[in-house]
Tab-separated table of C-alpha atoms in Angstrom:
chain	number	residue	atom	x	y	z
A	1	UNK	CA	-25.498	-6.375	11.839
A	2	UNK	CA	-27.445	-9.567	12.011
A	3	UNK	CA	-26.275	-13.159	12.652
A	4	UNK	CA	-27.908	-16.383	12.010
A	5	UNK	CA	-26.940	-20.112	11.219
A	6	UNK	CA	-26.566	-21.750	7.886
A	7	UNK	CA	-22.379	-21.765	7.519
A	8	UNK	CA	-20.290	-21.261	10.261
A	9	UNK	CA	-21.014	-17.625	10.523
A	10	UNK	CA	-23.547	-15.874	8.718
A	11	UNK	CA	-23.999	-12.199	8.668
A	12	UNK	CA	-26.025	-9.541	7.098
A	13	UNK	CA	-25.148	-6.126	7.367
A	14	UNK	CA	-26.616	-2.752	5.889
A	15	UNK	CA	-24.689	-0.874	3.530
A	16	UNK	CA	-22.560	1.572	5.316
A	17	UNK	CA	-18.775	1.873	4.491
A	18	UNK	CA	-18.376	2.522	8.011
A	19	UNK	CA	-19.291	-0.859	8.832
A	20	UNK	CA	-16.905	-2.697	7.798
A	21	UNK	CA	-14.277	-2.580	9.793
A	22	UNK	CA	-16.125	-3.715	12.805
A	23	UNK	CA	-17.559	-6.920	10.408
A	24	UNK	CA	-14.545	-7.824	9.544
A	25	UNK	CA	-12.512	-7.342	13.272
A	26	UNK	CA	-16.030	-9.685	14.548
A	27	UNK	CA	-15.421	-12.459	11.382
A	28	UNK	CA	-11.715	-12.579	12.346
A	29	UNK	CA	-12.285	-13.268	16.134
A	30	UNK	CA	-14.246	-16.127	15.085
A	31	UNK	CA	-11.748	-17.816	12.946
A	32	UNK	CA	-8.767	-18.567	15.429
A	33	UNK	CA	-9.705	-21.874	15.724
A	34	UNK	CA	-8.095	-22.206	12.218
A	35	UNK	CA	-5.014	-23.572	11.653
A	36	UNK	CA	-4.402	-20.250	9.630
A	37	UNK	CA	-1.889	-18.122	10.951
A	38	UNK	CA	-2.527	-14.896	12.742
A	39	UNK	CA	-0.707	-13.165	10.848
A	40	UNK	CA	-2.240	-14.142	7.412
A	41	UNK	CA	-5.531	-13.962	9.230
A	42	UNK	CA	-4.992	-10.151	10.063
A	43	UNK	CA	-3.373	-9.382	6.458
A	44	UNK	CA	-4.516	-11.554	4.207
A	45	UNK	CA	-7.832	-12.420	5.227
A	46	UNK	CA	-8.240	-8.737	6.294
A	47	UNK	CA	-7.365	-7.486	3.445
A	48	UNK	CA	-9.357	-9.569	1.184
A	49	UNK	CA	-12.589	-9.190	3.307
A	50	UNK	CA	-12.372	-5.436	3.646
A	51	UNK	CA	-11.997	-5.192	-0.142
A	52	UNK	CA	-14.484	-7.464	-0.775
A	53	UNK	CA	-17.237	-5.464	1.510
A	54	UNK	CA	-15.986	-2.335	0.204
A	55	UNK	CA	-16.469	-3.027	-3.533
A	56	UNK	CA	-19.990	-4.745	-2.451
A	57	UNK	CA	-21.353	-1.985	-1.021
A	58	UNK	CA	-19.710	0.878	-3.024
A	59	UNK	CA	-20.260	-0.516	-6.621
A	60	UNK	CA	-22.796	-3.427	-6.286
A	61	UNK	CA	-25.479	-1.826	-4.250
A	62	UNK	CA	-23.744	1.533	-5.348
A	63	UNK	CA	-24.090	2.988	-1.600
A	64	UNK	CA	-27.804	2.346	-1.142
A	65	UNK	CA	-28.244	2.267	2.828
A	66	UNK	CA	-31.591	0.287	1.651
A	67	UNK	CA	-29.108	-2.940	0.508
A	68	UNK	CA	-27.589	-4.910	2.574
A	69	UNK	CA	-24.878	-7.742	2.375
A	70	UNK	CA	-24.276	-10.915	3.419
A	71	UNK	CA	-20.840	-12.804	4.199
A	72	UNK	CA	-21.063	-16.638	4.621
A	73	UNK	CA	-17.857	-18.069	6.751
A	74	UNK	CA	-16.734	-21.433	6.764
A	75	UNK	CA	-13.852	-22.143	8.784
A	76	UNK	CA	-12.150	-25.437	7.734
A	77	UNK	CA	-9.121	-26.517	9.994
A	78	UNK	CA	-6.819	-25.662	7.151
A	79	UNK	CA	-8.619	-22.689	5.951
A	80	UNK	CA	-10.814	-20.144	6.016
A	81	UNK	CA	-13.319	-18.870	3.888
A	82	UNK	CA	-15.641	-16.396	3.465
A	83	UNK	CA	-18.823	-15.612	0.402
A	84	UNK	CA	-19.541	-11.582	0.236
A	85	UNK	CA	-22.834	-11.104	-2.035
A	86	UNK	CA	-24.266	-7.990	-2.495
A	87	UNK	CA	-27.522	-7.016	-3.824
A	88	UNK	CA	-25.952	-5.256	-6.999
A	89	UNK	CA	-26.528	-6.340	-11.042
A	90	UNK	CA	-23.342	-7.586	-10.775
A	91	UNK	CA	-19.385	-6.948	-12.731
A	92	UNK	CA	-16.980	-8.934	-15.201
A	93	UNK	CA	-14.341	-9.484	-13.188
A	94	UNK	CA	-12.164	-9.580	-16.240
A	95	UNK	CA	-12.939	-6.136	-17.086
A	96	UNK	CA	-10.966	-4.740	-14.325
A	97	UNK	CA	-7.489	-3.449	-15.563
A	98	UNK	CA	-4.354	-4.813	-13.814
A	99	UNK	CA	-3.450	-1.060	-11.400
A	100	UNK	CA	0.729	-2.107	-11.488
A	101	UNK	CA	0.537	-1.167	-14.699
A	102	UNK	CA	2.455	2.078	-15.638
A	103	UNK	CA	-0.651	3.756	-17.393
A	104	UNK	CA	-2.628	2.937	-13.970
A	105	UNK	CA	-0.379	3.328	-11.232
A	106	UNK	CA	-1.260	6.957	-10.339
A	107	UNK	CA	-4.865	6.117	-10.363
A	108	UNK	CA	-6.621	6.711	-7.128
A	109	UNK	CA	-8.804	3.496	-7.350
A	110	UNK	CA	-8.624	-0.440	-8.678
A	111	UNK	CA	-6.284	-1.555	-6.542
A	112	UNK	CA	-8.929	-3.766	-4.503
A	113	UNK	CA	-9.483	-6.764	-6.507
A	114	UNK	CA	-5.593	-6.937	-7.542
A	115	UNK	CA	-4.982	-7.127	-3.466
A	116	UNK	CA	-7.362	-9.742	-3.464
A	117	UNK	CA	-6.573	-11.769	-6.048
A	118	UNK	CA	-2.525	-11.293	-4.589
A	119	UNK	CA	-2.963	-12.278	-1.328
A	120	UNK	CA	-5.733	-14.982	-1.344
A	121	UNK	CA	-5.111	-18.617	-2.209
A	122	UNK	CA	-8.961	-18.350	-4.152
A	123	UNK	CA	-11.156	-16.251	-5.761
A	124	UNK	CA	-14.260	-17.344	-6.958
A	125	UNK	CA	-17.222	-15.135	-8.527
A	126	UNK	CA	-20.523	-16.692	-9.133
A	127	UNK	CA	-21.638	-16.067	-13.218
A	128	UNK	CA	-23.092	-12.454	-12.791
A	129	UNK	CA	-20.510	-11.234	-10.416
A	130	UNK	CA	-22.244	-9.897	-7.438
A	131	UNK	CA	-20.756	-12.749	-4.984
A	132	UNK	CA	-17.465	-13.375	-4.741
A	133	UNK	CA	-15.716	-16.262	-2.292
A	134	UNK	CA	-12.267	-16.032	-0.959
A	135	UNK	CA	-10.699	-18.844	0.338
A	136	UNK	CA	-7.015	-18.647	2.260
A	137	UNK	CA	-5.417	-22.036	3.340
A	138	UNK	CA	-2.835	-23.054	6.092
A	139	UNK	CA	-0.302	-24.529	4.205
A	140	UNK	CA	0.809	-21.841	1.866
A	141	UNK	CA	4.075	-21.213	2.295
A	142	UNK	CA	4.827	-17.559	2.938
A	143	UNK	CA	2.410	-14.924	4.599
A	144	UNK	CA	2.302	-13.467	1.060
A	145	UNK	CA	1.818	-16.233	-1.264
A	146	UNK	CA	-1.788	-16.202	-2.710
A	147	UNK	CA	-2.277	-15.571	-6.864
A	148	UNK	CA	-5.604	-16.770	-6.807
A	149	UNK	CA	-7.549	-15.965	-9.796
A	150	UNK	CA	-10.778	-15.070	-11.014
B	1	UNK	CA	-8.612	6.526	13.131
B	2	UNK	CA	-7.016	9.916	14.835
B	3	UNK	CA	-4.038	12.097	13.288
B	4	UNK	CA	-1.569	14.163	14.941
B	5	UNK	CA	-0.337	17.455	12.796
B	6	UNK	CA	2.758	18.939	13.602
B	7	UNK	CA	5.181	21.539	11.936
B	8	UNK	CA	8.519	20.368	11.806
B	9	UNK	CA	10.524	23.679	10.371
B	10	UNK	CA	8.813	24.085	6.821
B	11	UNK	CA	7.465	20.485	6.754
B	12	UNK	CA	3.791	19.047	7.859
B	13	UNK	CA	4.089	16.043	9.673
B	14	UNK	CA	1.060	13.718	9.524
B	15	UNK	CA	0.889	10.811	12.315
B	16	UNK	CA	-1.997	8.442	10.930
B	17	UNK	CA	-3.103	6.386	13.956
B	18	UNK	CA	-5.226	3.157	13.654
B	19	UNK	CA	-6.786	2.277	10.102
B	20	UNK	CA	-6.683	4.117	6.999
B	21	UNK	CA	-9.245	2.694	5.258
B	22	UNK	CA	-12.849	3.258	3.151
B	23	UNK	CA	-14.386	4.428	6.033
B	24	UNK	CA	-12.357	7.382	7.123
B	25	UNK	CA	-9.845	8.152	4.293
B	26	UNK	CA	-11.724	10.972	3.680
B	27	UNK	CA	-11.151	12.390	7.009
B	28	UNK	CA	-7.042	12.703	6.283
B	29	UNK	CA	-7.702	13.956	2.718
B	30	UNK	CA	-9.788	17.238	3.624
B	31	UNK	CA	-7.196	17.583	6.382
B	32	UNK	CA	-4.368	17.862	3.792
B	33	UNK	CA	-6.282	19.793	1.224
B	34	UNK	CA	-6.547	22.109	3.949
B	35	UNK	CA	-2.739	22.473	4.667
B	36	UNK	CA	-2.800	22.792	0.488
B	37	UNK	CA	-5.315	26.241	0.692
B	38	UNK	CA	-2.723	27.545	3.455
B	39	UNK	CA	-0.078	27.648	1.340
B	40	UNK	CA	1.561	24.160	3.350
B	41	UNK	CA	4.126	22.409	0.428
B	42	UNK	CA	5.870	19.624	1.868
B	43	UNK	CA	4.240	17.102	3.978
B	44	UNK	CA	5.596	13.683	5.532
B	45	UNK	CA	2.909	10.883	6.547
B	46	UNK	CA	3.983	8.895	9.495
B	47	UNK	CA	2.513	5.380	9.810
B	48	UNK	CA	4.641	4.248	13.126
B	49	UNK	CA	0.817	3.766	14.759
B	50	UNK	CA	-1.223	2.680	11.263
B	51	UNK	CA	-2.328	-1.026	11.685
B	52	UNK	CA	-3.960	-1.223	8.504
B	53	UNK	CA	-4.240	0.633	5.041
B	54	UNK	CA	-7.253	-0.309	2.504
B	55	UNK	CA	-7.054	0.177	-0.925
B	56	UNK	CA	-9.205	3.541	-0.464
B	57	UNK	CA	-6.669	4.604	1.673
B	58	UNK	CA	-3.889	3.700	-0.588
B	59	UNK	CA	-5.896	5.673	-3.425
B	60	UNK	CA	-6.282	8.853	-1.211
B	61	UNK	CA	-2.446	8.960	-0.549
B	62	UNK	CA	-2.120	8.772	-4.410
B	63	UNK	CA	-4.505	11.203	-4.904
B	64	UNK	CA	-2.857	13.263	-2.100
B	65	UNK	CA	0.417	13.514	-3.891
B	66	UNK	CA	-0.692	14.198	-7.030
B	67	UNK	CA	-2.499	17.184	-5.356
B	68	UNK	CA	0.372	18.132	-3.499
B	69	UNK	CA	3.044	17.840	-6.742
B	70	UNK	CA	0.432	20.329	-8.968
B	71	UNK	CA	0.959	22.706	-6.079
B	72	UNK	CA	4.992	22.435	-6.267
B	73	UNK	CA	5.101	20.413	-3.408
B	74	UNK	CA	6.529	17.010	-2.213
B	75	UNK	CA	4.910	14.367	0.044
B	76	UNK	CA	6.868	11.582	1.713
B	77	UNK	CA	5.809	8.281	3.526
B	78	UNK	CA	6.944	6.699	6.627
B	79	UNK	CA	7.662	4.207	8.879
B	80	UNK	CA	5.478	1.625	7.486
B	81	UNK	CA	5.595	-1.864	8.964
B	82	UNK	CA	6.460	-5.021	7.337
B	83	UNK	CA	2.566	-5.346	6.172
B	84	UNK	CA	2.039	-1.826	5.051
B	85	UNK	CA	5.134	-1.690	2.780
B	86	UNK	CA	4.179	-5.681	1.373
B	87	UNK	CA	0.419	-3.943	0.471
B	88	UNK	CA	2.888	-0.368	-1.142
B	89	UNK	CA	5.246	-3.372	-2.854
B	90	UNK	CA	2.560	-5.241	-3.962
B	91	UNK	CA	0.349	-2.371	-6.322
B	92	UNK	CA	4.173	-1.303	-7.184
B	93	UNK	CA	3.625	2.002	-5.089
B	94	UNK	CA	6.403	1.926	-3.688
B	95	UNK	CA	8.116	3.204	-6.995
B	96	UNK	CA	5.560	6.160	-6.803
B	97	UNK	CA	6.540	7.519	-3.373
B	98	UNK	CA	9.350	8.699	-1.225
B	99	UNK	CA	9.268	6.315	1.682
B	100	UNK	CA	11.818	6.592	4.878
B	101	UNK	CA	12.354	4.387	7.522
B	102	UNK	CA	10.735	6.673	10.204
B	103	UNK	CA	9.933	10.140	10.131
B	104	UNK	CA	12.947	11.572	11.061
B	105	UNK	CA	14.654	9.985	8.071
B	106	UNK	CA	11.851	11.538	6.230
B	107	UNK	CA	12.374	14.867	7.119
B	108	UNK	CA	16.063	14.963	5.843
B	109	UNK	CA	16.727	17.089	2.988
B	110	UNK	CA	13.089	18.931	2.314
């Protein structure tokens, strides 16, 4: 894992599903000057960031330990954010089908984006889909509100 | 992440401790499958020491009980904290599996 300047926080790790706990645990000990709450911090943001890492390295540079990704942080006083791009062609997004759904509930996988797009306040992907940016704020009223979407 | 495995009269007892998640879920799975090949048909996964469950992980416990039911078998959840069961309320799986307050809960009426 590499860091350098440009956002807040700017890392570049190698694709290894391993990883990723350890990136995120290191991005979340830098935010706690945020007005965030710990506890979204640690479920929230968790979440989302794990999920995002995940599906970057597992689908957009489809395990290749030669790609790497890169997580931008910004951390605002009243929230946090965080861009994930992978080195990947890129997903819709849209094509993703909702996993609550009766037909998909006993699926072992797609449950990653939904948790995202739950629990985070934004979700922004840029137009070919291999970078998404999550943002969580302070003010939201419960730990659980979020219903961003994409 | 580490798991205890314990026999509690007919019933496997998995303590998950630390994260379930993409990295390791795969660790827990072969575990189970393992218990499946032995002939093992009821199983209760304890979270009282799980800080954190991924969507992988979520998908291997799905995955787990459907592998466990096609065997005649029955697996139940447990003690999940007030995180764990929002991220099981949330993907609506808590309608798909058995979950107890704690493990001993759990174990009542295999």
């Amino acid at each position: 894992m590499s860091e350098s300047t440009g956002g807040d926080l700017v890392l570049e790790i190698p694709t290894d599903i391993h990883s990723i706990s350890g990136a995120v645990d290191y991005v979340l000990s830098r935010c706690s000057s945020s007005e965030v709450s710990a506890r979204k911090l640690n479920l929230n943001f968790r979440v989302g960031l794990t999920e995002a890492l995940a599906n970057a390295m597992m689908y957009g540079n489809d395990h290749d330990p030669s790609k790497s990704v890169v997580i931008e942080v910004v951390m605002g006083r009243d929230h946090v954010q965080a861009t994930v791009r992978d080195q990947g062609s890129g997903f819709d997004p849209g094509s993703v089908p909702d996993p609550t759904l009766p037909e998909n509930l006993t699926r072992s996988y797609g449950r990653g984006l939904f948790l995202m797009r739950e629990l985070l306040d934004e979700l922004w992907f840029n137009d070919c889909g291999n970078e998404v940016t999550l943002i969580l704020r302070a003010e939201s009223c419960s730990t659980f509100e979020g219903g961003a979407s994409a | 992440m580490s798991f205890q495995v314990s026999k509690v009269n007919d019933v496997t007892v998995i303590e998950v401790e630390g994260q379930l998640i993409v990295g390791n879920r795969n660790e827990l799975k072969k575990k189970v499958l393992e218990k499946i090949e032995l002939g093992e048909q009821t199983f209760v996964i304890d979270f009282a020491n799980t800080a954190y469950i991924d969507s992988s992980g979520l998908g291997v416990l799905v995955s787990l009980s459907k592998k466990i039911r096609e065997h005649g078998g029955e697996l139940r959840l447990s003690s999940l904290s007030e995180d764990l069961r929002t991220l099981f309320e949330l993907t609506k799986l808590d309608t798909l599996f058995q979950i107890a307050e704690d493990k001993e809960r759990a174990l009542e009426g295999f």
